[in-house]
Coordinates of C-alpha atoms and ligand atoms in Angstrom, one line a residue:
X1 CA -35.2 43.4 65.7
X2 CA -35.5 45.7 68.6
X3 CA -37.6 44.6 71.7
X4 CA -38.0 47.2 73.9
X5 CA -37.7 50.8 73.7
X6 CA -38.8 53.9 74.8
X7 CA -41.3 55.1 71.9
X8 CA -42.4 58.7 70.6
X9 CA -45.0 60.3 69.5
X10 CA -46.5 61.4 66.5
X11 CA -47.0 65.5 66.0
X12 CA -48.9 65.9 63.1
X13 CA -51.3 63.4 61.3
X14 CA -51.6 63.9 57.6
X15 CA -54.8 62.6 55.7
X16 CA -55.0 61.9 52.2
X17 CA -58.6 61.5 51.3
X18 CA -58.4 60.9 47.9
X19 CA -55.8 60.5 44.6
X20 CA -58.3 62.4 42.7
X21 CA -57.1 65.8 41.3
X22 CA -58.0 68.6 39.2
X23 CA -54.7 68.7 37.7
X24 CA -51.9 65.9 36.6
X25 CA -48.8 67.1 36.9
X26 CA -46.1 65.2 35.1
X27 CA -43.9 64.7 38.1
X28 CA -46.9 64.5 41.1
X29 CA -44.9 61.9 43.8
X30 CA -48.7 60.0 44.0
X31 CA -49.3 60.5 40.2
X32 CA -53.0 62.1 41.0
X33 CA -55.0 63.0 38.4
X34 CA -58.4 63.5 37.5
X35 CA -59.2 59.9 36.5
X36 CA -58.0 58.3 39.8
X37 CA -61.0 57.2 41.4
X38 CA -61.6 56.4 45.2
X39 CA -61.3 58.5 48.7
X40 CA -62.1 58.2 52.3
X41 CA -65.8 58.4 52.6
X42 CA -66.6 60.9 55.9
X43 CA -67.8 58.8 58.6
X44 CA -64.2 56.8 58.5
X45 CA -62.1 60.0 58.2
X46 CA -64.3 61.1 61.4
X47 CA -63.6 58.4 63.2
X48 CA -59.5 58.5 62.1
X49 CA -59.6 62.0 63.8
X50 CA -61.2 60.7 66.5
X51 CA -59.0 57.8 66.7
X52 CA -55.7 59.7 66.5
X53 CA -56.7 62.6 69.0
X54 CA -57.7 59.9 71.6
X55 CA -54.8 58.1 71.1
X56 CA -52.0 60.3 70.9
X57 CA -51.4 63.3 73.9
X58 CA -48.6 64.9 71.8
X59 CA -50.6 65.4 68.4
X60 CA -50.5 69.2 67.2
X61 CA -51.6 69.2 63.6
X62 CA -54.2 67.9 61.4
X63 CA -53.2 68.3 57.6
X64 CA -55.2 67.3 54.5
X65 CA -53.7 67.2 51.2
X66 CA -53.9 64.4 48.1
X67 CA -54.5 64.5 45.4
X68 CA -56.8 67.7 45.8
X69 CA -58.4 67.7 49.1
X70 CA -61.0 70.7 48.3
X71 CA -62.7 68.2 45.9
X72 CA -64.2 66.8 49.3
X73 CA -66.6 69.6 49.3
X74 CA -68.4 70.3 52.5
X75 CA -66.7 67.1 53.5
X76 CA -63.3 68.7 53.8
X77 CA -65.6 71.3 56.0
X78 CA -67.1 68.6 58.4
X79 CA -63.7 66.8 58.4
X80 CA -61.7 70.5 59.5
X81 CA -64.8 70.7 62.1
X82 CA -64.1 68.3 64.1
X83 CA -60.1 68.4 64.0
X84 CA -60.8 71.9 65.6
X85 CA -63.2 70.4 68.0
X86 CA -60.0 68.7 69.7
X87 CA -58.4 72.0 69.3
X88 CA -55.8 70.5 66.8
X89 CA -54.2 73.3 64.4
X90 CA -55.2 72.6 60.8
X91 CA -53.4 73.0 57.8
X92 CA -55.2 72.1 53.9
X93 CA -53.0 71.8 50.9
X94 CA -54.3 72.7 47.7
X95 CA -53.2 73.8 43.8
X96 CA -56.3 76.8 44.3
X97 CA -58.4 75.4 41.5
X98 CA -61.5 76.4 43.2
X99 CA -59.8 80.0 43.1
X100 CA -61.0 81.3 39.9
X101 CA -61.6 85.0 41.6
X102 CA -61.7 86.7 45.2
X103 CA -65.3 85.8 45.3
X104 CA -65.1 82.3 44.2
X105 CA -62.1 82.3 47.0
X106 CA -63.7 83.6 49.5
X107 CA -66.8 80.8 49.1
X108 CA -64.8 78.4 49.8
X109 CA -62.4 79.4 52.3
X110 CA -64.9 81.5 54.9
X111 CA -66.7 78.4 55.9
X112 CA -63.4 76.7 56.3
X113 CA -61.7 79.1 58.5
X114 CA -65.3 79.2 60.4
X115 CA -64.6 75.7 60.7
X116 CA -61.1 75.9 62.2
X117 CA -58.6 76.0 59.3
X118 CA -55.6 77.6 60.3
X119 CA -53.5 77.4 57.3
X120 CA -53.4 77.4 53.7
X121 CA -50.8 75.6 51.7
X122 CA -50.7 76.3 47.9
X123 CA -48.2 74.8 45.0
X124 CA -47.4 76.3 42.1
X125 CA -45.0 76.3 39.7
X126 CA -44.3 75.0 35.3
X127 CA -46.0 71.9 36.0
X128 CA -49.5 73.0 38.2
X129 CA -49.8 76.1 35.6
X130 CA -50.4 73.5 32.7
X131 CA -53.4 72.9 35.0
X132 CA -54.1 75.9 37.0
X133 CA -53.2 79.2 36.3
X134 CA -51.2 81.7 38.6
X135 CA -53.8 83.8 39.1
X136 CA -56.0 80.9 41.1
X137 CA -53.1 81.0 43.3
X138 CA -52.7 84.7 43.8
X139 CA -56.7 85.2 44.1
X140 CA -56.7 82.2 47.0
X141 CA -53.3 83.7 49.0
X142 CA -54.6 87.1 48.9
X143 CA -58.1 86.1 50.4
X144 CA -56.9 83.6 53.1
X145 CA -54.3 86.1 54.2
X146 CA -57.1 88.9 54.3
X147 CA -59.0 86.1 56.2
X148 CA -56.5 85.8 58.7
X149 CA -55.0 82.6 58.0
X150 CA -51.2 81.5 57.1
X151 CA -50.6 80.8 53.5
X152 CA -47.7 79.3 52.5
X153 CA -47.0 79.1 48.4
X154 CA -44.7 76.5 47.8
X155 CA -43.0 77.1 44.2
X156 CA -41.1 73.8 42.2
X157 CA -37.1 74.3 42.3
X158 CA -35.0 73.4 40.1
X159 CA -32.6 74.9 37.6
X160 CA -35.1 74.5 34.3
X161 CA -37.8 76.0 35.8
X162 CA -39.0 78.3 34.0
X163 CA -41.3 80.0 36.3
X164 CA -39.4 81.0 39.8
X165 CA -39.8 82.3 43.4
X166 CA -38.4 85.3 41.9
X167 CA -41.8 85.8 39.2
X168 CA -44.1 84.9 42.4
X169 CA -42.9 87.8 44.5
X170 CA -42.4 90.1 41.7
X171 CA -46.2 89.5 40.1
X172 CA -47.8 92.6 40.3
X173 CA -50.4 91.7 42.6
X174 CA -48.2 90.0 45.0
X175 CA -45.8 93.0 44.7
X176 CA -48.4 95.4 46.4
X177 CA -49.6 93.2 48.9
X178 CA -46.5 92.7 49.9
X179 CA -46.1 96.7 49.9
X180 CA -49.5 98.0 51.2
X181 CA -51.1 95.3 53.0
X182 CA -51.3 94.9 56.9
X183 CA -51.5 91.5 56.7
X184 CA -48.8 91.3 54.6
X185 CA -46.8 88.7 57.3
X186 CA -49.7 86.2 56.4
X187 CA -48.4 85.3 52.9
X188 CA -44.5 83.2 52.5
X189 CA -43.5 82.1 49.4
X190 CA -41.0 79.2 49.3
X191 CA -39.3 77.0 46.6
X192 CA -39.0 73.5 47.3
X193 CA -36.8 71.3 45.4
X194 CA -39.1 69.7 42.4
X195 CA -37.8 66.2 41.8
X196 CA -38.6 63.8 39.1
X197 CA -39.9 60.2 39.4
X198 CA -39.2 59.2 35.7
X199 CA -35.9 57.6 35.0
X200 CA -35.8 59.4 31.6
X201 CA -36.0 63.0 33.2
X202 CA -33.7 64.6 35.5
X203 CA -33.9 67.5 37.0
X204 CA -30.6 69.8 37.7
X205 CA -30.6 72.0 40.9
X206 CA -28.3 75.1 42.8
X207 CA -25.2 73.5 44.4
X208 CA -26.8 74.1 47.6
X209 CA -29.3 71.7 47.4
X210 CA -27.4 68.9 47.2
X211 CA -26.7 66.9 50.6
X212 CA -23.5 64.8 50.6
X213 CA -22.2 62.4 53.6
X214 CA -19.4 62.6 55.6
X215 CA -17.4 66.2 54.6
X216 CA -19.0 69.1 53.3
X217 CA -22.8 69.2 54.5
X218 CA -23.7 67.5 57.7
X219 CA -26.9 65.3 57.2
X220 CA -29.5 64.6 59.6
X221 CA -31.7 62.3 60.8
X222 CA -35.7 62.4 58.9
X223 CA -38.1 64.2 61.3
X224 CA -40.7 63.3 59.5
X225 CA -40.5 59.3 60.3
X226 CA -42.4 58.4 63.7
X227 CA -43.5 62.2 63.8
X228 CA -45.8 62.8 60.8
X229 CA -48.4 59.7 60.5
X230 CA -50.2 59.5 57.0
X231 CA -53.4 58.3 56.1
X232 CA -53.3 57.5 52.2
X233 CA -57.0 57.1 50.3
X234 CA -56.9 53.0 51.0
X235 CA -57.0 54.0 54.6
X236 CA -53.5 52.6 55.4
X237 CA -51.5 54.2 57.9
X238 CA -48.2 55.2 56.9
X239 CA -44.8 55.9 58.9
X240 CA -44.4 59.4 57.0
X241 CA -45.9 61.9 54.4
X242 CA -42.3 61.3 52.5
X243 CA -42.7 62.1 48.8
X244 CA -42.3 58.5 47.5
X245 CA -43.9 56.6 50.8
X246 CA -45.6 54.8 47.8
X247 CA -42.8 53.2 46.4
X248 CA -41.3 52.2 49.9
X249 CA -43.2 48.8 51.2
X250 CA -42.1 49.0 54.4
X251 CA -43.2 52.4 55.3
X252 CA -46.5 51.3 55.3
X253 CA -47.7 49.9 58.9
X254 CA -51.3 48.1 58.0
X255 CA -55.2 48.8 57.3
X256 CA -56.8 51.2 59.7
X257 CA -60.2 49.0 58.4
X258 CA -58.4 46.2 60.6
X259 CA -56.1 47.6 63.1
X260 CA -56.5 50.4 65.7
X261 CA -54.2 53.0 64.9
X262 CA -52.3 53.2 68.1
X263 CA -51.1 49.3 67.7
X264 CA -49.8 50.3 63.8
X265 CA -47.8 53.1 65.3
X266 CA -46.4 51.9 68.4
X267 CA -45.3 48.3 66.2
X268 CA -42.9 50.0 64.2
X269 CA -40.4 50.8 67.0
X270 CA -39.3 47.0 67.1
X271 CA -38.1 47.9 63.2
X272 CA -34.5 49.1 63.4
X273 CA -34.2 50.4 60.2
X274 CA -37.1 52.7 61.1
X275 CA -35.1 53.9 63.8
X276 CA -32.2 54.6 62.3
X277 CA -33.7 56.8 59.1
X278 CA -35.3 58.6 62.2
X279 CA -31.4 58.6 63.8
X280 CA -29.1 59.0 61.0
X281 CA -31.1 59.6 58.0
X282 CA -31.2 57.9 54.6
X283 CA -28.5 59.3 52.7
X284 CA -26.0 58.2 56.2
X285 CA -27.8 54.8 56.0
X286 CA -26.6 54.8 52.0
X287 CA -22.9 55.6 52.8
X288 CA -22.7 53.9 55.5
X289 CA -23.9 50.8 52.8
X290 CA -21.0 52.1 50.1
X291 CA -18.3 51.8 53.3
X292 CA -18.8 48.2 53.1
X293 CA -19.8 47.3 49.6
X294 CA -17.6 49.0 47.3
X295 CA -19.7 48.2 44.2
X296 CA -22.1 51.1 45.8
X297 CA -21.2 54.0 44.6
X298 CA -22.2 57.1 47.0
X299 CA -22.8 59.9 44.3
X300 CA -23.5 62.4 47.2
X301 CA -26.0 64.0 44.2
X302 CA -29.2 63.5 45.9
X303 CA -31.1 66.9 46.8
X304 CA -34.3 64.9 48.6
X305 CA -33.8 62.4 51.3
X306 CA -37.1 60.5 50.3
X307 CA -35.3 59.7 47.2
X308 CA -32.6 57.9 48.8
X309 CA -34.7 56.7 51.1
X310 CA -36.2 54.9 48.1
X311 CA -32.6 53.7 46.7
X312 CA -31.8 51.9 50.3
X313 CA -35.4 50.0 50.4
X314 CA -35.5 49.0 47.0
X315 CA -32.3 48.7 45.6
X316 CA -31.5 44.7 46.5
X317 CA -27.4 45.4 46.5
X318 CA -27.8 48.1 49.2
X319 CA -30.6 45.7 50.7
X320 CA -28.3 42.7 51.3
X321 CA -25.2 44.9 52.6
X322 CA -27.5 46.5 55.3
X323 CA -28.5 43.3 56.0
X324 CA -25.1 41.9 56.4
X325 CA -23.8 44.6 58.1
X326 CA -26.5 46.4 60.3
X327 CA -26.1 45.0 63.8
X328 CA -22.5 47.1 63.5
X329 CA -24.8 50.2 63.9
X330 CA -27.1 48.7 66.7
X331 CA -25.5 49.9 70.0
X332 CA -24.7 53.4 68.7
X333 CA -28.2 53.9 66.9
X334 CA -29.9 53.3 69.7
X335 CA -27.6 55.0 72.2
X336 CA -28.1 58.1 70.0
X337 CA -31.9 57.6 69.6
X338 CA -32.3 57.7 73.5
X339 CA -30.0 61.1 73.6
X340 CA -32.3 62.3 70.7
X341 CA -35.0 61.4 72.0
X342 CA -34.4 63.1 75.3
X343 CA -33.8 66.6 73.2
X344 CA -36.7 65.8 71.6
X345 CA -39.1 65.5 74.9
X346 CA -37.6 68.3 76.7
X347 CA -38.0 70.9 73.5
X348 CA -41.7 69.5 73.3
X349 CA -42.1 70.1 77.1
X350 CA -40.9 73.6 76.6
X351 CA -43.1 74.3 73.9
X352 CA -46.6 72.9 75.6
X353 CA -45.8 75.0 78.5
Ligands
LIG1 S1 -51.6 69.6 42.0 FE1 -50.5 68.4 43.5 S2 -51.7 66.5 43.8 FE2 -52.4 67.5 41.9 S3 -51.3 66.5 40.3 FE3 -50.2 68.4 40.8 S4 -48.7 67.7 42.3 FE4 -50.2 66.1 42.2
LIG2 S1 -36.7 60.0 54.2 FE1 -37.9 58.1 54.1 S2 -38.9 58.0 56.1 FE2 -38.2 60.1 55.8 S3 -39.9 61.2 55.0 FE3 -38.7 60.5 53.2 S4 -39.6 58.5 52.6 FE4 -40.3 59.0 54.7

């Protein structure tokens, strides 16, 4: 749809090297478990870091997640190696299964923070403590912090949860660290909104998590489009590490077995749509669609843009009216993607100084 443009860059890669997990959490966006089979074997997920720190100036961060990426092994070590070797930061994401004590912890993060790893992402929460208990999570925070690394614990929100942010920072060990510890800066806990992917479950959240169009909240664009490529376990490149890029065709830009990864990225700049999620956002893209189509109904109750983002690719009533009425958004799209663009560049340049 659109011919020429001036493109961006992607900021962070995200690798998925396998589906496999140690746990199966009843609402896990890629349904992992410990029955999926398949991952990147190492010489290709070499050659993808390779491939995307050759090809892209801009690139800042090399993230592996899944499924569980600590089930690589040593893998996970080689693969962290030589994302540091092109001095990219490097974040792992991980349920701490391998965390059963300090010591067990320590075994397997030393020779990953050896290897470059910078930071430590770990999710807990009702769902992961069917599979993995709390004190995995504690054991594995405590010793990458004491390590010198970032961790980040990243709790499910949402109303019915019975286990909250507020029984993280008040568990006894967390408490003192928190207290006594120097490194104490080296630990955040966050709640992210924990959404469901079953139509006969719903989850019910704070007011404040809810975006809405048009009056109360102002919604923006998806910075995670264009700027956060994914690698999934069939070594397809994908436009995002959204939490349903599975269930969204169109996110998914080709084999990296076939195609060189700077052609999949730099193709999907002649997709408008693309553009305007990365512009507007999807819940703007979905009102927009109920302006002119009144059988769409705009709720406003969506807490998680990839889940509209799902709605406006998949549902074929919202498909046809964007169809029919896109090109009404083309001028102003991509007169506000330029000035967007240009912020975008200049806070980049400021932070590379
Ligand atoms: S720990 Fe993460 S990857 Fe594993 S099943 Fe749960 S949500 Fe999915
Ligand atoms: S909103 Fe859409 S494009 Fe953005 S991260 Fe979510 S699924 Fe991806």
């Amino acid at each position: 749809m659109v011919n020429t443009i001036d493109t961006l860059e992607p900021t962070t890669m995200t690798i998925l090297p396998t589906y496999q997990c140690t746990a199966a959490c009843k609402e896990c966006c890629f349904e992992c478990n410990q029955h999926r089979s398949g991952r990147i074997p190492l010489p290709n997920l070499l050659s993808y870091i390779d491939d995307a720190c050759r090809s892209f100036d801009n690139l800042q961060m090399i993230v592996f997640s899944g499924g569980e990426c600590f089930l690589l092994g040593d893998d996970l070590v080689s693969a962290v190696q030589k994302a540091n070797y092109y001095k990219k930061k490097v974040r792992c994401v991980s349920n701490a299964y391998w965390a059963i004590n300090k010591k067990a912890a320590m075994a397997r993060l030393e020779p990953l923070i050896e290897a470059g790893l910078n930071e430590l992402n770990l999710s807990t929460g009702d769902e992961h403590q069917e599979w993995v208990s709390i004190k995995n999570v504690i054991n594995a925070a405590i010793t990458g912090a004491e390590l010198g690394i970032q961790v980040v614990i990243t709790v499910e929100g949402s109303k019915e949860a019975r286990f909250k942010y507020q029984e993280l920072i008040n568990h006894p060990e967390l408490k003192v660290f928190f207290e006594n510890s120097p490194v104490n800066n080296n630990i955040k806990v966050i709640e992210n909104v924990w959404i469901s992917f079953h139509e006969n479950k719903s989850f019910t959240y704070n007011e404040n998590a809810y975006r809405t169009a048009g009056t109360v909240k102002k919604l923006e664009g998806c910075s995670n489009i264009f700027n956060n490529i994914v690698i999934n376990p069939r070594e397809e490149m994908i436009s995002c590490c959204g939490l349903t890029f599975e269930h969204i065709p169109e996110l998914h830009n080709g084999s990296l077995k076939t195609e060189k990864m700077k052609e999949l990225y730099f193709r999907q700049f002649s997709d408008f749509m693309k553009i305007w999620i990365w512009v507007d956002g999807p819940e703007s893209i979905l009102y927009f669609a109920s302006q002119k189509n009144k059988e769409i109904i705009y709720t406003g109750e969506y807490v998680h843009p990839c889940q509209t983002c799902v709605l406006i690719h998949n549902d074929k009533k919202v498909k046809e009216t964007l169809l029919r009425y896109y090109h009404e958004k083309v001028n102003d799209i991509l007169f506000r993607y330029t000035l967007k663009k240009g912020m975008n560049d200049s806070i980049f340049s400021t932070f590379s100084k």
